[in-house]
mmCIF file of C-alpha atoms in Angstrom:
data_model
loop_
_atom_site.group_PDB
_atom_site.id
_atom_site.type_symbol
_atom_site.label_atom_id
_atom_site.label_comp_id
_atom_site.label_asym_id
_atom_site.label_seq_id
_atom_site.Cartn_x
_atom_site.Cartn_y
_atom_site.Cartn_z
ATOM 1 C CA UNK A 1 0.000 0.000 0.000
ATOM 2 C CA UNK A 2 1.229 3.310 -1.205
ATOM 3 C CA UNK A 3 1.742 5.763 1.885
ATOM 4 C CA UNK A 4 -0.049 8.297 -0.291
ATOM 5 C CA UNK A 5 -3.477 7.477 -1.572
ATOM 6 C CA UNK A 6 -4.630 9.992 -4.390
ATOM 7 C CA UNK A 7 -8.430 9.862 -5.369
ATOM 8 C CA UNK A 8 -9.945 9.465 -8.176
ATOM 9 C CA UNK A 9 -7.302 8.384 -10.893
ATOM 10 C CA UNK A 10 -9.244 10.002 -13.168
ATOM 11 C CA UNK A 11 -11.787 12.802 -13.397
ATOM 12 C CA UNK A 12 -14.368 14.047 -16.186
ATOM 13 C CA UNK A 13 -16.131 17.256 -15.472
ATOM 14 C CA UNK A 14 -17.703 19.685 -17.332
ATOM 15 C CA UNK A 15 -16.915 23.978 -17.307
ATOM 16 C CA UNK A 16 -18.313 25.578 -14.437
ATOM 17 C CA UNK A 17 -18.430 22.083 -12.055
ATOM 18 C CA UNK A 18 -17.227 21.691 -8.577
ATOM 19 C CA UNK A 19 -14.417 20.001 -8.412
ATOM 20 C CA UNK A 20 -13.120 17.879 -5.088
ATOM 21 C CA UNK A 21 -9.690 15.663 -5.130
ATOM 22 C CA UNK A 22 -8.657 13.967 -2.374
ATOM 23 C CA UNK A 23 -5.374 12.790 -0.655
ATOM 24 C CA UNK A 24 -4.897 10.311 2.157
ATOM 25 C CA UNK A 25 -1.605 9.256 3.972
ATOM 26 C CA UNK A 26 -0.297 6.712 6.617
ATOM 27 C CA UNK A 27 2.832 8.608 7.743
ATOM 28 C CA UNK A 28 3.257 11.597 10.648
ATOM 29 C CA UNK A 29 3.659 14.564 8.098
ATOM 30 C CA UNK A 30 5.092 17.998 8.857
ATOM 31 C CA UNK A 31 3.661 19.393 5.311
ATOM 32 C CA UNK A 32 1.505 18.361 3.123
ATOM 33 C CA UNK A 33 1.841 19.651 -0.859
ATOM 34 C CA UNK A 34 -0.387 20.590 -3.616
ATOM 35 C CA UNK A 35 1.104 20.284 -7.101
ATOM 36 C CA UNK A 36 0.238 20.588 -10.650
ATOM 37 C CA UNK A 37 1.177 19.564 -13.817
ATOM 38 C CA UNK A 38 -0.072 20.523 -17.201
ATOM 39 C CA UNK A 39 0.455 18.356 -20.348
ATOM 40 C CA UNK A 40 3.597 20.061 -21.244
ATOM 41 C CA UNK A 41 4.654 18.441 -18.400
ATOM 42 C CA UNK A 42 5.925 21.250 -16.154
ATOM 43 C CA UNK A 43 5.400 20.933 -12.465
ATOM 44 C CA UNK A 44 3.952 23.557 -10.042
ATOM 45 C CA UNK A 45 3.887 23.950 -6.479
ATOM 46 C CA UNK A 46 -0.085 25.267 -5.438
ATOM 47 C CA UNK A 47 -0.142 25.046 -1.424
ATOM 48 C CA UNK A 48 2.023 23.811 1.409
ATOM 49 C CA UNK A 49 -0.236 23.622 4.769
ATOM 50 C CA UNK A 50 0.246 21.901 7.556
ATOM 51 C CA UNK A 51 -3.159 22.274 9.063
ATOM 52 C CA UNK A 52 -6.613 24.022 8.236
ATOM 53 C CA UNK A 53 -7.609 25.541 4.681
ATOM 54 C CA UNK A 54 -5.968 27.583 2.241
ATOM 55 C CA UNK A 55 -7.431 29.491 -0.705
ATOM 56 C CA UNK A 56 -5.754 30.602 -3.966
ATOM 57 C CA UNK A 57 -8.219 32.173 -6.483
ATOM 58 C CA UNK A 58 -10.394 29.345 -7.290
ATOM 59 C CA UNK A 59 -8.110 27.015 -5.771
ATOM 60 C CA UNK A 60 -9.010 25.837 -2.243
ATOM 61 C CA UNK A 61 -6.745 23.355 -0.410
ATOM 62 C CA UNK A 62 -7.727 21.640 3.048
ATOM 63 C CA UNK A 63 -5.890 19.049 5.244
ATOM 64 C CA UNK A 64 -7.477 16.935 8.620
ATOM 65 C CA UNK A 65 -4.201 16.247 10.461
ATOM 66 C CA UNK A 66 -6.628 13.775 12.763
ATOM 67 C CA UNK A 67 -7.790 12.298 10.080
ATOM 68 C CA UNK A 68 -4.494 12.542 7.671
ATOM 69 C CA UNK A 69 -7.003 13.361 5.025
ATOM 70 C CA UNK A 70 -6.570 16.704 2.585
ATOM 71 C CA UNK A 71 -8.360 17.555 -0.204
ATOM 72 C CA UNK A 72 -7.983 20.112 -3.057
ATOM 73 C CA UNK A 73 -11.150 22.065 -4.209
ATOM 74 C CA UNK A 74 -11.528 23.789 -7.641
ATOM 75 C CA UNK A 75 -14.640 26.121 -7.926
ATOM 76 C CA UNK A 76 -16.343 27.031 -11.449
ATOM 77 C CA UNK A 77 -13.445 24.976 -12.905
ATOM 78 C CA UNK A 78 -12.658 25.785 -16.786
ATOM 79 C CA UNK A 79 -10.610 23.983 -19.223
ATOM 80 C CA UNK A 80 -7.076 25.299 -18.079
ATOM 81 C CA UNK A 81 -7.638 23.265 -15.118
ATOM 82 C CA UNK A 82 -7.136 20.616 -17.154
ATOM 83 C CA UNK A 83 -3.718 19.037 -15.642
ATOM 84 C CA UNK A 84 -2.606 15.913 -13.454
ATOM 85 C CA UNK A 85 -2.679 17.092 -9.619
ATOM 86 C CA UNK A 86 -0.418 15.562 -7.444
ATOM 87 C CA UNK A 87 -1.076 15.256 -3.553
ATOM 88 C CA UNK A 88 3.051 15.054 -1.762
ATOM 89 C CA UNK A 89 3.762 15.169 1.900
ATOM 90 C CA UNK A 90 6.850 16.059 3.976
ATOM 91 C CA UNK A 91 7.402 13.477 6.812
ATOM 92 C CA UNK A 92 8.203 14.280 10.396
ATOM 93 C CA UNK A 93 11.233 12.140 9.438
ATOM 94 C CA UNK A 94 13.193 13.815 6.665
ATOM 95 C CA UNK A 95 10.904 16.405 5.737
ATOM 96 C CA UNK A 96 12.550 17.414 3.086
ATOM 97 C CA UNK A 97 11.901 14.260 0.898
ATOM 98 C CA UNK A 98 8.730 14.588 -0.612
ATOM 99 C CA UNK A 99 6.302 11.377 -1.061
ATOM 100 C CA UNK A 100 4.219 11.770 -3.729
ATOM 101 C CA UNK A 101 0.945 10.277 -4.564
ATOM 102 C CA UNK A 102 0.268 8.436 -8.084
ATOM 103 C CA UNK A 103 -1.678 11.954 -9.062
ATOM 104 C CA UNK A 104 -5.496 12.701 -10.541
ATOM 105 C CA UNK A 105 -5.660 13.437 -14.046
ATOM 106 C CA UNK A 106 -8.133 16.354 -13.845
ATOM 107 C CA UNK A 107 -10.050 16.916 -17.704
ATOM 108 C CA UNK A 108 -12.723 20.331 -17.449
ATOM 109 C CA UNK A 109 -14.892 20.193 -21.242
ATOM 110 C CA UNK A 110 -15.971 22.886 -22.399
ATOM 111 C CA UNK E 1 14.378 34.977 -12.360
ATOM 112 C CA UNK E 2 14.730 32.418 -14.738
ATOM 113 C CA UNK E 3 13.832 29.270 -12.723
ATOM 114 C CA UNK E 4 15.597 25.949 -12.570
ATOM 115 C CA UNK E 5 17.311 25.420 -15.818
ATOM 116 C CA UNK E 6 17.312 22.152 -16.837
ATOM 117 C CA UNK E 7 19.477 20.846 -20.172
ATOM 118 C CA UNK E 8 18.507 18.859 -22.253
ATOM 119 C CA UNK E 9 15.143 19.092 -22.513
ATOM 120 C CA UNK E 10 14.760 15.773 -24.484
ATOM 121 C CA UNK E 11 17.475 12.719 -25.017
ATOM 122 C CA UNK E 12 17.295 9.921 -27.101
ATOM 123 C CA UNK E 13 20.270 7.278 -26.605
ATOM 124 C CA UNK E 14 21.437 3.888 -27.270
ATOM 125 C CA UNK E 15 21.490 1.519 -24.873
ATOM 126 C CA UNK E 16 24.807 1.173 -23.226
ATOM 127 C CA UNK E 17 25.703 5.148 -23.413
ATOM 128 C CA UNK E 18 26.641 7.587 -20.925
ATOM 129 C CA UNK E 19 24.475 9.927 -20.724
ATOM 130 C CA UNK E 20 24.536 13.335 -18.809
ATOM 131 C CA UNK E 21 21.352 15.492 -17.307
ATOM 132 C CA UNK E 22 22.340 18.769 -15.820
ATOM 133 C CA UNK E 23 20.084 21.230 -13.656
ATOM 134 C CA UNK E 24 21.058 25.171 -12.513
ATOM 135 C CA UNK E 25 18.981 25.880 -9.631
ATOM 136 C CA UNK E 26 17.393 29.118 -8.842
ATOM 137 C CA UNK E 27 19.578 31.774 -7.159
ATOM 138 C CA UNK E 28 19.857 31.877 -3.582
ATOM 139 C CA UNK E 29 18.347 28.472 -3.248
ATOM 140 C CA UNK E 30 20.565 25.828 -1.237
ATOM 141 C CA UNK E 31 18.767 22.879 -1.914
ATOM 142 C CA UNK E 32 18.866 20.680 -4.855
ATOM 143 C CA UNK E 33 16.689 17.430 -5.980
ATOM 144 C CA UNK E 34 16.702 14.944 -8.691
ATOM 145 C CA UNK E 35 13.006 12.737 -9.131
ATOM 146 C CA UNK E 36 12.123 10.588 -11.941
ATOM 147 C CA UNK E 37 9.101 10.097 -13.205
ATOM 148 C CA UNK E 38 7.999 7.160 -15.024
ATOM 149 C CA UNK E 39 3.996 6.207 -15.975
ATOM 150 C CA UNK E 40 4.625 2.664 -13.866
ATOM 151 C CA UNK E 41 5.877 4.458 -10.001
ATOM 152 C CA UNK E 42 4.854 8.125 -10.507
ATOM 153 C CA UNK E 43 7.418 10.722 -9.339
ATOM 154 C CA UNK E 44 10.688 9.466 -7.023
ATOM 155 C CA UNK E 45 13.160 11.113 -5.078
ATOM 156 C CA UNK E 46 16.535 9.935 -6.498
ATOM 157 C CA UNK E 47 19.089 11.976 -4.467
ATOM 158 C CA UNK E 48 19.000 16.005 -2.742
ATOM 159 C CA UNK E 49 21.719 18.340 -2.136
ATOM 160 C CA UNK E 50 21.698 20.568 0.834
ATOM 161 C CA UNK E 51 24.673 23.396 0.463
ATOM 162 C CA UNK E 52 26.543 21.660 -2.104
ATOM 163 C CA UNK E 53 26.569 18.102 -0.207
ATOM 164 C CA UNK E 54 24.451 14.729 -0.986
ATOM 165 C CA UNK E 55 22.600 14.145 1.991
ATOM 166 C CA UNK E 56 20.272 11.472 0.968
ATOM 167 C CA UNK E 57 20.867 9.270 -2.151
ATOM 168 C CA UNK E 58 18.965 6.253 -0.909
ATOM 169 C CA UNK E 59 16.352 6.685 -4.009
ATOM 170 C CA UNK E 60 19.538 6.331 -6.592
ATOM 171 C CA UNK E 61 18.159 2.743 -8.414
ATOM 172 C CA UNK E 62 22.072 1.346 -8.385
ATOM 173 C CA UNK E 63 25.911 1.857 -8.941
ATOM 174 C CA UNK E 64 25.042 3.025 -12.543
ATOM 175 C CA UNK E 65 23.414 6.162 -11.330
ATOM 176 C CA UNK E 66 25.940 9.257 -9.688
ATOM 177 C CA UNK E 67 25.221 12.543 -9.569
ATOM 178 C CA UNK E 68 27.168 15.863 -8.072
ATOM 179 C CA UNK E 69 26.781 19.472 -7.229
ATOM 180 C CA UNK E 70 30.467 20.852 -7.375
ATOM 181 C CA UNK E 71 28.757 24.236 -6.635
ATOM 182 C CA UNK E 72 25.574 26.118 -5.976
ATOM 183 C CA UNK E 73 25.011 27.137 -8.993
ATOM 184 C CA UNK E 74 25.005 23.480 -11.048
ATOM 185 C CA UNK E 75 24.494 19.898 -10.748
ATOM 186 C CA UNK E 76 24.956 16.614 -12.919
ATOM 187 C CA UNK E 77 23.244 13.563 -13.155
ATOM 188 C CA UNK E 78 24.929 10.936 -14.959
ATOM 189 C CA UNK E 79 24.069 7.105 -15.965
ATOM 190 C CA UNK E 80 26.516 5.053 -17.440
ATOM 191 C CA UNK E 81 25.715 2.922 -18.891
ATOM 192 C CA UNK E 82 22.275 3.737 -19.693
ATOM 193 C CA UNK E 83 19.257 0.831 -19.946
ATOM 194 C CA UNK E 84 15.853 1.002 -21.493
ATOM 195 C CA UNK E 85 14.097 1.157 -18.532
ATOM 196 C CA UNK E 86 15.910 4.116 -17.327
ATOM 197 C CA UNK E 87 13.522 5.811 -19.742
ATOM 198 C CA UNK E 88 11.570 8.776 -18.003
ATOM 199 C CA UNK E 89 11.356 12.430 -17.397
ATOM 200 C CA UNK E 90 13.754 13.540 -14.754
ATOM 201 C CA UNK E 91 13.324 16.588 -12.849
ATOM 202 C CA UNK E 92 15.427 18.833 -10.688
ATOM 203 C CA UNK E 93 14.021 21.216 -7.925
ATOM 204 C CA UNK E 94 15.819 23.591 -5.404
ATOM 205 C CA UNK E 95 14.370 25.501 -2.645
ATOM 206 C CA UNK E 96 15.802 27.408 0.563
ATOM 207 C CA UNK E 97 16.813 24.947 2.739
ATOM 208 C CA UNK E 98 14.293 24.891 5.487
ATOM 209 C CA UNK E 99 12.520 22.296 7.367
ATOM 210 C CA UNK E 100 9.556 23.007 5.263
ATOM 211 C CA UNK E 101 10.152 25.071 2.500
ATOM 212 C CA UNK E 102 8.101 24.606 -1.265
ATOM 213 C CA UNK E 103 10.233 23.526 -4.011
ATOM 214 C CA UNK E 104 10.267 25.152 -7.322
ATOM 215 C CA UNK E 105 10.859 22.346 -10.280
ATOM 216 C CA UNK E 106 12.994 22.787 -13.327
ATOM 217 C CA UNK E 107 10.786 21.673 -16.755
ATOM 218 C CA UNK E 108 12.488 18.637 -16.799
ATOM 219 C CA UNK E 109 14.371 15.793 -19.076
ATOM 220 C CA UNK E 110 12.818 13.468 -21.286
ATOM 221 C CA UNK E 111 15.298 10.452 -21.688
ATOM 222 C CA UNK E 112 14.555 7.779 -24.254
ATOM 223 C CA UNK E 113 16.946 4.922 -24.368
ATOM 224 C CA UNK E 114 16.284 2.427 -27.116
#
């Protein structure tokens, strides 16, 4: 078992929807990341929390230390969401190696 | 700023060559880190720098893999000789070195070995 759980794989939505992504882990974190990556491939860091909610633009991040639950909100999404988002976490032990999740491929239609 | 600089941006090689990746990291930043990324295990710490020095290489897959940082401004990754399945994008990052601190990744190297 991966020690961070990314869900869903995969997600269809259309312009305008909702969108909710959600990350799990089994390890003590200090951090927990939010990153993106468009089809060129290029990699983006959104949010670093370690507790409660964050907000950037339409971007919403939130993280349950309790429950070692986040999860990464898009409101009125549009197509240039369209990327894979990857959920990454800094343990208490060696915080600065990330471990990344498998990632949710994100697609918003027009 | 520029951002990480990463060169080249693609590689194709035969199996059995060397083959070189190198990464400049953004100014001011005293950490460095190599990942790969491959379809089959997602993104992978291979090795991080902090000040110039290897701190953690336990992610490097085996002998064939070495990388360096002879300063804070650049940094190597080399596999010799290379295999098929070393086929995948690799991607540096730096940040400040902090406990927690984001890190800012370069746009990466496509290798292809055939």
């Amino acid at each position: 078992k991966n020690e961070v759980e990314q869900s869903p794989q995969n997600l269809t939505a259309q312009e305008g929807e909702f969108i909710t992504i959600n990350c799990s882990y089994s390890v003590g974190i200090s951090a927990l990341h939010w990153l993106q990556q468009h089809p060129g491939g290029g990699i983006v860091s959104l949010f670093m929390l370690s507790s409660g909610k964050k907000k950037h633009g339409r971007l919403i991040a939130t993280i349950n230390i309790q429950e070692k639950h986040s999860s990464l909100h898009i409101t009125a999404s549009h197509p240039r969401d369209s990327a894979v988002y990857i959920c990454a976490v800094s343990p208490i032990q060696g915080a600065q190696k990330l471990v990344f999740g498998q990632g949710t491929r994100l697609t918003i239609n027009p | 700023d520029a951002g990480v600089i990463q060169s080249p941006r693609h590689e194709v090689t035969e199996m059995g060559q060397e083959v070189t990746l190198r990464c400049k990291p953004i100014s001011g930043h005293n950490s460095l880190f190599w990942y790969r990324q491959t379809m089959m295990r997602g993104l992978e710490l291979l090795i991080y720098f902090n000040n110039n020095v290897p701190i953690d290489d336990s992610g490097m897959p085996e002998d064939r893999f070495s990388a360096k940082m002879p300063n804070a401004s650049f940094s190597t990754l080399k596999i010799q000789p290379s295999e098929p399945r070393d086929s995948a994008v690799y991607f540096c990052a730096s940040s400040i070195l902090a406990v927690l601190s984001e890190q800012y990744f370069g746009p990466g190297t496509r290798l292809t070995v055939t």
